[in-house]
CSV table of C-alpha atoms in Angstrom, one decimal:
chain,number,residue,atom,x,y,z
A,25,UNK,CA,0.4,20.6,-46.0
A,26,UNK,CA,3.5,22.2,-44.3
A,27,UNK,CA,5.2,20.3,-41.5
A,28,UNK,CA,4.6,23.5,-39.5
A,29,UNK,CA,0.8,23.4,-40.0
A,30,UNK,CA,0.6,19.8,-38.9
A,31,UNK,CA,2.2,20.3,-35.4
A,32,UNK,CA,-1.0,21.7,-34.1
A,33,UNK,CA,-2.9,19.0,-34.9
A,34,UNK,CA,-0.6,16.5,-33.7
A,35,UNK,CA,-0.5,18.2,-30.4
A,36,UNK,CA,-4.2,18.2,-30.1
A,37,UNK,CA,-4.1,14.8,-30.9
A,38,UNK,CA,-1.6,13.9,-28.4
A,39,UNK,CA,-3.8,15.4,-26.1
A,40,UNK,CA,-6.6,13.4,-26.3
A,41,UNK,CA,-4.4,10.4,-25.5
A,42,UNK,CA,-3.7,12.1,-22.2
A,43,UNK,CA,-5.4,10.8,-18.8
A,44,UNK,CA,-7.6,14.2,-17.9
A,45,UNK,CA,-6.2,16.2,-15.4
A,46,UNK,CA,-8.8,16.3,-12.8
A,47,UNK,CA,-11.2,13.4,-11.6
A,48,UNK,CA,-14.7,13.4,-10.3
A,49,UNK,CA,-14.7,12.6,-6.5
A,50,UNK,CA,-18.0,11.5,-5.0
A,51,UNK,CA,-19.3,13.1,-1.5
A,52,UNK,CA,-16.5,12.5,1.1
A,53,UNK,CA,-18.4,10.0,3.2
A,54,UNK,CA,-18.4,8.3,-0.3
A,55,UNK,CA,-15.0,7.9,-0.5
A,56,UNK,CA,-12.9,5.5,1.2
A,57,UNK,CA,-9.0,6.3,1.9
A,58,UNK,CA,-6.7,3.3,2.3
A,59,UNK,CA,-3.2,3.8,3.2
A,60,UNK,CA,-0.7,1.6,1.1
A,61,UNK,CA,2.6,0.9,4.2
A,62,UNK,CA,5.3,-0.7,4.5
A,63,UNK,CA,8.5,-1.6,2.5
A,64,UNK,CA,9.0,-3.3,-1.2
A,65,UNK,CA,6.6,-6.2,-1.4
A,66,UNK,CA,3.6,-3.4,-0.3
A,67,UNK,CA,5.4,-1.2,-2.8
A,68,UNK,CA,5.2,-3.6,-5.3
A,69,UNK,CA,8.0,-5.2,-7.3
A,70,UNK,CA,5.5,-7.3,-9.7
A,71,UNK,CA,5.4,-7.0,-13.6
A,72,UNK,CA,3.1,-4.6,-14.4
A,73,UNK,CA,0.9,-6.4,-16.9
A,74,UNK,CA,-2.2,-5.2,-19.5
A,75,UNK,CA,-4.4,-5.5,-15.9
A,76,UNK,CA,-2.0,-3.7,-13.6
A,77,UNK,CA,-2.3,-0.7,-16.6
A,78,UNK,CA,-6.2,-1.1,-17.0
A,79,UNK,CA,-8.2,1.7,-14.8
A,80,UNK,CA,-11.1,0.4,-13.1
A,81,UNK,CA,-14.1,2.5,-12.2
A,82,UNK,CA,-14.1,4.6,-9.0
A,83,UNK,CA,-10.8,3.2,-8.1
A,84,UNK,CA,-7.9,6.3,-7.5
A,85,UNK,CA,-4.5,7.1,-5.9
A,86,UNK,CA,-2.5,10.0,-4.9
A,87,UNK,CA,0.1,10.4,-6.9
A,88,UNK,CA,3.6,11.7,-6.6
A,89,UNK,CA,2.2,15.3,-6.8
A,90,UNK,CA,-0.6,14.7,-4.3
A,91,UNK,CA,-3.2,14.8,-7.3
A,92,UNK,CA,-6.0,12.1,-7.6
A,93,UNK,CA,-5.9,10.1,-10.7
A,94,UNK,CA,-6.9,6.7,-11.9
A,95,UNK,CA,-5.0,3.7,-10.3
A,96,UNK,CA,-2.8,1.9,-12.7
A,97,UNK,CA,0.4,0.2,-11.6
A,98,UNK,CA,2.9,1.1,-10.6
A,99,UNK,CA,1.7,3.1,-7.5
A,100,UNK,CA,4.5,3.8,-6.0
A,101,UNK,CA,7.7,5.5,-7.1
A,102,UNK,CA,9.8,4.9,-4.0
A,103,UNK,CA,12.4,3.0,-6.0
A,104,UNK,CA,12.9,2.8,-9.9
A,105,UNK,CA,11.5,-1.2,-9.8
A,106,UNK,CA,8.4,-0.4,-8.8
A,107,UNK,CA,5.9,-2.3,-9.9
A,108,UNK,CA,2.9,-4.1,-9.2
A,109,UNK,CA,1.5,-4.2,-6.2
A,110,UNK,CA,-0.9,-5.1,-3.8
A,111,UNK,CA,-3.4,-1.4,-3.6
A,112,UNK,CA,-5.0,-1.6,-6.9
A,113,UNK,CA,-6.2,-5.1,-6.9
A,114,UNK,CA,-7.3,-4.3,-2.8
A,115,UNK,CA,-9.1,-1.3,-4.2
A,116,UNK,CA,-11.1,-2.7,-6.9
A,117,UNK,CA,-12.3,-5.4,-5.0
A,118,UNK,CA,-13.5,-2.6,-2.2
A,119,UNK,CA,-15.2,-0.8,-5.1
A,120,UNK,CA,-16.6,-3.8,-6.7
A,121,UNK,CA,-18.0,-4.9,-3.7
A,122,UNK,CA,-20.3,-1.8,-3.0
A,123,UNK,CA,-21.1,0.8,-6.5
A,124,UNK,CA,-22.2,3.4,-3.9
A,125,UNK,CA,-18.7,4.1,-3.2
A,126,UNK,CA,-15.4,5.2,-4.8
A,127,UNK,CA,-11.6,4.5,-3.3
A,128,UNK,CA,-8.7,6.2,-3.0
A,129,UNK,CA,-5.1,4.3,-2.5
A,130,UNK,CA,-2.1,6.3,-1.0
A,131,UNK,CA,0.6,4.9,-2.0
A,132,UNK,CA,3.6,5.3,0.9
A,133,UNK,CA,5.6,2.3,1.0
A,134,UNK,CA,9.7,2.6,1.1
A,135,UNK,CA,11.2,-0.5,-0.6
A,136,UNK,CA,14.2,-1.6,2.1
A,137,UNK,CA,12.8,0.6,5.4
A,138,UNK,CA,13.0,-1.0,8.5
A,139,UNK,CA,10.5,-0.5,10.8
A,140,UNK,CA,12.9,1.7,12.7
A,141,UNK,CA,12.2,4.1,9.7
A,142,UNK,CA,9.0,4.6,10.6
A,143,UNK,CA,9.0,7.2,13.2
A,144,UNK,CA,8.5,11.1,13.4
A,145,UNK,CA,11.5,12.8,12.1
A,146,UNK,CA,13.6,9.7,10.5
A,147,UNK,CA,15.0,10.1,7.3
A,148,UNK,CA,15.8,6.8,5.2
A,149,UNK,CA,18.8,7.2,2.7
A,150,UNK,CA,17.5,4.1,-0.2
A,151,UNK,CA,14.5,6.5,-0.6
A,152,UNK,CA,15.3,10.0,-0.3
A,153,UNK,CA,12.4,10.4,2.0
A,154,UNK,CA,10.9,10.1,5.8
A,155,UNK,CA,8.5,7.4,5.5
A,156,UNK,CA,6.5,8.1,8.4
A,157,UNK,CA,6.7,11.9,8.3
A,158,UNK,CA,5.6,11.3,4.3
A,159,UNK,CA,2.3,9.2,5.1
A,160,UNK,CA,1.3,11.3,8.0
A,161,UNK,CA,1.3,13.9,5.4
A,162,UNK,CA,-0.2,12.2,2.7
A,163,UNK,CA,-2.8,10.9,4.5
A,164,UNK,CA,-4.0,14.3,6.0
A,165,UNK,CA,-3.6,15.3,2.2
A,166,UNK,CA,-6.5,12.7,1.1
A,167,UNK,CA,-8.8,13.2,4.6
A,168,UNK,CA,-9.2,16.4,2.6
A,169,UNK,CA,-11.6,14.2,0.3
A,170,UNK,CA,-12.4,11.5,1.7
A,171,UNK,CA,-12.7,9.1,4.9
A,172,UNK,CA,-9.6,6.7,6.3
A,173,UNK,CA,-11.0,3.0,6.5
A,174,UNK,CA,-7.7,0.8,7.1
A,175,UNK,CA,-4.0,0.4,6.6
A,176,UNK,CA,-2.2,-1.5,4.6
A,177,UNK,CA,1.3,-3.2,5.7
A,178,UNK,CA,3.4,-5.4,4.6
A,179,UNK,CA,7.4,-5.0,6.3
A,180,UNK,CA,9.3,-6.9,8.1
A,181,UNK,CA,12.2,-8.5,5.9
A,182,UNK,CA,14.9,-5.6,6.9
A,183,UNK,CA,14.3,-6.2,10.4
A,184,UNK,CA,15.1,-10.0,9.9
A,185,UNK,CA,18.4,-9.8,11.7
A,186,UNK,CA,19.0,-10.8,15.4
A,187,UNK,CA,18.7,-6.8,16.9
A,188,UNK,CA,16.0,-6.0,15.3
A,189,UNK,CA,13.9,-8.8,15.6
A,190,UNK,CA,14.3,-8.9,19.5
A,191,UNK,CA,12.2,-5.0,18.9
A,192,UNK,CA,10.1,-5.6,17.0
A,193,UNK,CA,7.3,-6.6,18.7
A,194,UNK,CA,7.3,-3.6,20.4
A,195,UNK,CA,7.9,-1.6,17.7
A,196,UNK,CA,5.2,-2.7,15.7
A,197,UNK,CA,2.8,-2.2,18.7
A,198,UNK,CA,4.2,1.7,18.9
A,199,UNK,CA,3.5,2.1,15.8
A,200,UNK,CA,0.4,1.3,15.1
A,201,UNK,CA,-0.5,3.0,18.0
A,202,UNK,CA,1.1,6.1,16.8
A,203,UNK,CA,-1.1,6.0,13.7
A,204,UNK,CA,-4.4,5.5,15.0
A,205,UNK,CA,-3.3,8.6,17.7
A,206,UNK,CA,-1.7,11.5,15.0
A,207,UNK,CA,-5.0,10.5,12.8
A,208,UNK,CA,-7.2,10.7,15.3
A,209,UNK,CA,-8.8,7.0,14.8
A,210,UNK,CA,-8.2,4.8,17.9
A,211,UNK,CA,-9.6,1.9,16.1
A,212,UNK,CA,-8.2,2.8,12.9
A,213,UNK,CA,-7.7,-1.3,11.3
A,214,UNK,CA,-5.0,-2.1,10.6
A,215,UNK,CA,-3.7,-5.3,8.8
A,216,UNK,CA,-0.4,-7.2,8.3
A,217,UNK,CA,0.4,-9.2,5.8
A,218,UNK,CA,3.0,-12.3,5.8
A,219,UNK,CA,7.0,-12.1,5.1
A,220,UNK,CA,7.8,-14.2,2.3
A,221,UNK,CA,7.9,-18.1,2.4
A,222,UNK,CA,10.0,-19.0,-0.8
A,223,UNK,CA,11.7,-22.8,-0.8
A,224,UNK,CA,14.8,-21.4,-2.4
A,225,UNK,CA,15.0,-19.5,0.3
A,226,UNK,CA,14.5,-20.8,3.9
A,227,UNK,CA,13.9,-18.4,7.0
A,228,UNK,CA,16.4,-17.8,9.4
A,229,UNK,CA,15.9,-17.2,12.7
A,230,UNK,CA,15.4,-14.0,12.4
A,231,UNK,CA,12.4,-14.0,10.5
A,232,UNK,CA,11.0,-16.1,12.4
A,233,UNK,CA,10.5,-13.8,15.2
A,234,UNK,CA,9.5,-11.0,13.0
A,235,UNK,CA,6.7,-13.5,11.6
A,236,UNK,CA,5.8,-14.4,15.3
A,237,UNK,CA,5.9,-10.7,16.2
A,238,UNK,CA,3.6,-9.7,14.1
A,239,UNK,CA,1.1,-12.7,14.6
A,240,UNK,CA,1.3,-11.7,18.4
A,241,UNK,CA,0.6,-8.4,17.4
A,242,UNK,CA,-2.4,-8.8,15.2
A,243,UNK,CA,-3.7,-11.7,18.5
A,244,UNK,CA,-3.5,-9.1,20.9
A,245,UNK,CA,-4.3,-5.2,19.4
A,246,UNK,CA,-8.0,-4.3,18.5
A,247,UNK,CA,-9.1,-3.8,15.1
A,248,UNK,CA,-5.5,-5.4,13.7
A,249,UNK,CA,-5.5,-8.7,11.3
A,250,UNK,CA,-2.6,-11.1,9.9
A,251,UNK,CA,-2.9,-12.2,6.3
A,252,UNK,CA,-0.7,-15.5,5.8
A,253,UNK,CA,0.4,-16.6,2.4
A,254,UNK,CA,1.5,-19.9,0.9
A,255,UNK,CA,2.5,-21.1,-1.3
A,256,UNK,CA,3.1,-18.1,-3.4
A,257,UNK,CA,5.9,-17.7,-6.4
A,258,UNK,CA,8.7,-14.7,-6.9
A,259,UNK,CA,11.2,-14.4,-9.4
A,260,UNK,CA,13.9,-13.4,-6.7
A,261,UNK,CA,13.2,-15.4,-3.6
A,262,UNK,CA,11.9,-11.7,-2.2
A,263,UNK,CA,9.5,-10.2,-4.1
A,264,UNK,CA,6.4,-11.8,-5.1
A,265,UNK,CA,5.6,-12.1,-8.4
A,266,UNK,CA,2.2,-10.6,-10.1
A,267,UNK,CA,-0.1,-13.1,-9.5
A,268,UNK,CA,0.8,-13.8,-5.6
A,269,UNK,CA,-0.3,-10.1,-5.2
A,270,UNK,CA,-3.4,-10.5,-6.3
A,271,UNK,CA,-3.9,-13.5,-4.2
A,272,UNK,CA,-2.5,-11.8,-1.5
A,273,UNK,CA,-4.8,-8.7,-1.8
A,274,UNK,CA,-7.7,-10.8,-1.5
A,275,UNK,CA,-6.5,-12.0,1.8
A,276,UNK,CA,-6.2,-8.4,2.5
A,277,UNK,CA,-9.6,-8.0,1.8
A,278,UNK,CA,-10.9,-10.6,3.1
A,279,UNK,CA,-8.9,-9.5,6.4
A,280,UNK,CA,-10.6,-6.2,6.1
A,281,UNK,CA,-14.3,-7.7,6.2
A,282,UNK,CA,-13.2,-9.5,9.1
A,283,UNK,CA,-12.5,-6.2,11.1
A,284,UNK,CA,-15.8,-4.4,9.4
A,285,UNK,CA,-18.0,-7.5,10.4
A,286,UNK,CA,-19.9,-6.8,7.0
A,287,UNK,CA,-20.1,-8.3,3.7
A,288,UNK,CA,-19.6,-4.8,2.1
A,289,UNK,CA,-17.2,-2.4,3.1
């Protein structure tokens, strides 16, 4: 057969190898949104593994293009070492927990972005985007289909310097509150998870007051949770590895049935 005659075939195999363009989305009460915040480690820098590249039933996230599709890791595409992360593993568990429903992640997070960042009309440089303007946006995007349950944060390490940290406090509170009021969801939950711990790598000062920020944050805000983490491994002192988010996005869920007061989700 001539070479020519093969490339259709080849194509239509090809193909068939593709994910399909379009997903089936359940009724929009059906379909939970979580919003995916913050800077690298919620971003997630882990090595995407056969798991992290497995879909999972009912599971989705918003890609680059504001499509649904299934989740497989990497999420995000803030920075080119994105990896694994903390959403899928979050989202599966939702989903496994209740076969009624389906999930859909929006990925957001902009590895380096200081809280500062995260406030109508700033642009941040490292990503070539405005990370708050770009979630507002995003979110709306997905409230097209479904129905916002929480957000997901984790930030806090590039504001681990003595300005910053005196701010933010208050910062965090703003924001939050800023959320909950451009989405229209005053008890929107919201949940925080820890700074990294890492022996090789001791806190400063600094971070300590980010860390006690947000605790103080999360003890005195309604429907907001802090999810500590010990113990955990990273191949950089920064980023935690693949198998410290996973353990860490149980604590996220686990955090988020706390708020809920269910069982389910």
């Amino acid at each position: 057969m001539h070479l020519r005659s093969l490339l259709p075939l080849f194509l239509i195999a090809s193909a068939s190898l593709l994910p399909a363009a379009e997903v089936q989305l359940p009724a929009k009460k059906d379909f939970q949104i979580f919003i995916l915040a913050g800077q690298s480690n919620m971003a997630g820098r882990g090595k995407v593994d056969e798991e992290a590249r497995t879909p999972k039933p009912r599971v989705y996230s918003l890609n680059k293009d504001s499509q649904w599709q299934p989740a497989v890791d990497p999420l995000h595409w803030d920075k080119p070492a994105a990896g694994t992360g903390i959403g899928k593993p979050f989202g599966e568990m939702i989903a496994a927990a209740d076969p009624g429903i389906s999930v859909g992640l929006v990925p957001t997070a902009c590895g380096g972005s200081p809280i500062a960042a995260w406030a109508p009309g700033v642009f941040f440089k490292q990503t070539n985007s405005s990370p708050y303007d770009d979630c507002i946006a995003r979110t709306k995007r997905a409230l097209q289909d479904g129905t916002l349950k929480a957000i997901l944060w984790h930030q806090g390490e590039s504001d681990a310097n003595p300005k910053d940290a005196a701010e933010y406090e208050k910062r965090l509170e703003a924001l939050i509150a800023r959320f909950r009021t451009e989405l229209n969801a005053p008890d929107l939950p919201f949940i925080i998870g820890q700074i990294g711990r890492f022996p090789a790598k001791p806190w400063s000062e600094s971070t300590e007051k980010v860390h006690a920020a947000q605790l103080e944050v999360a003890k005195k805000m309604k429907n907001v949770r802090f999810v500590p983490i010990e113990g955990m491994t990273s191949a950089d002192n920064l980023h935690y590895d693949t198998p410290s988010l996973r353990t860490f996005a149980k604590g996220y869920y686990e955090a988020y049935l706390q708020i809920i007061g269910s069982a389910k989700p």
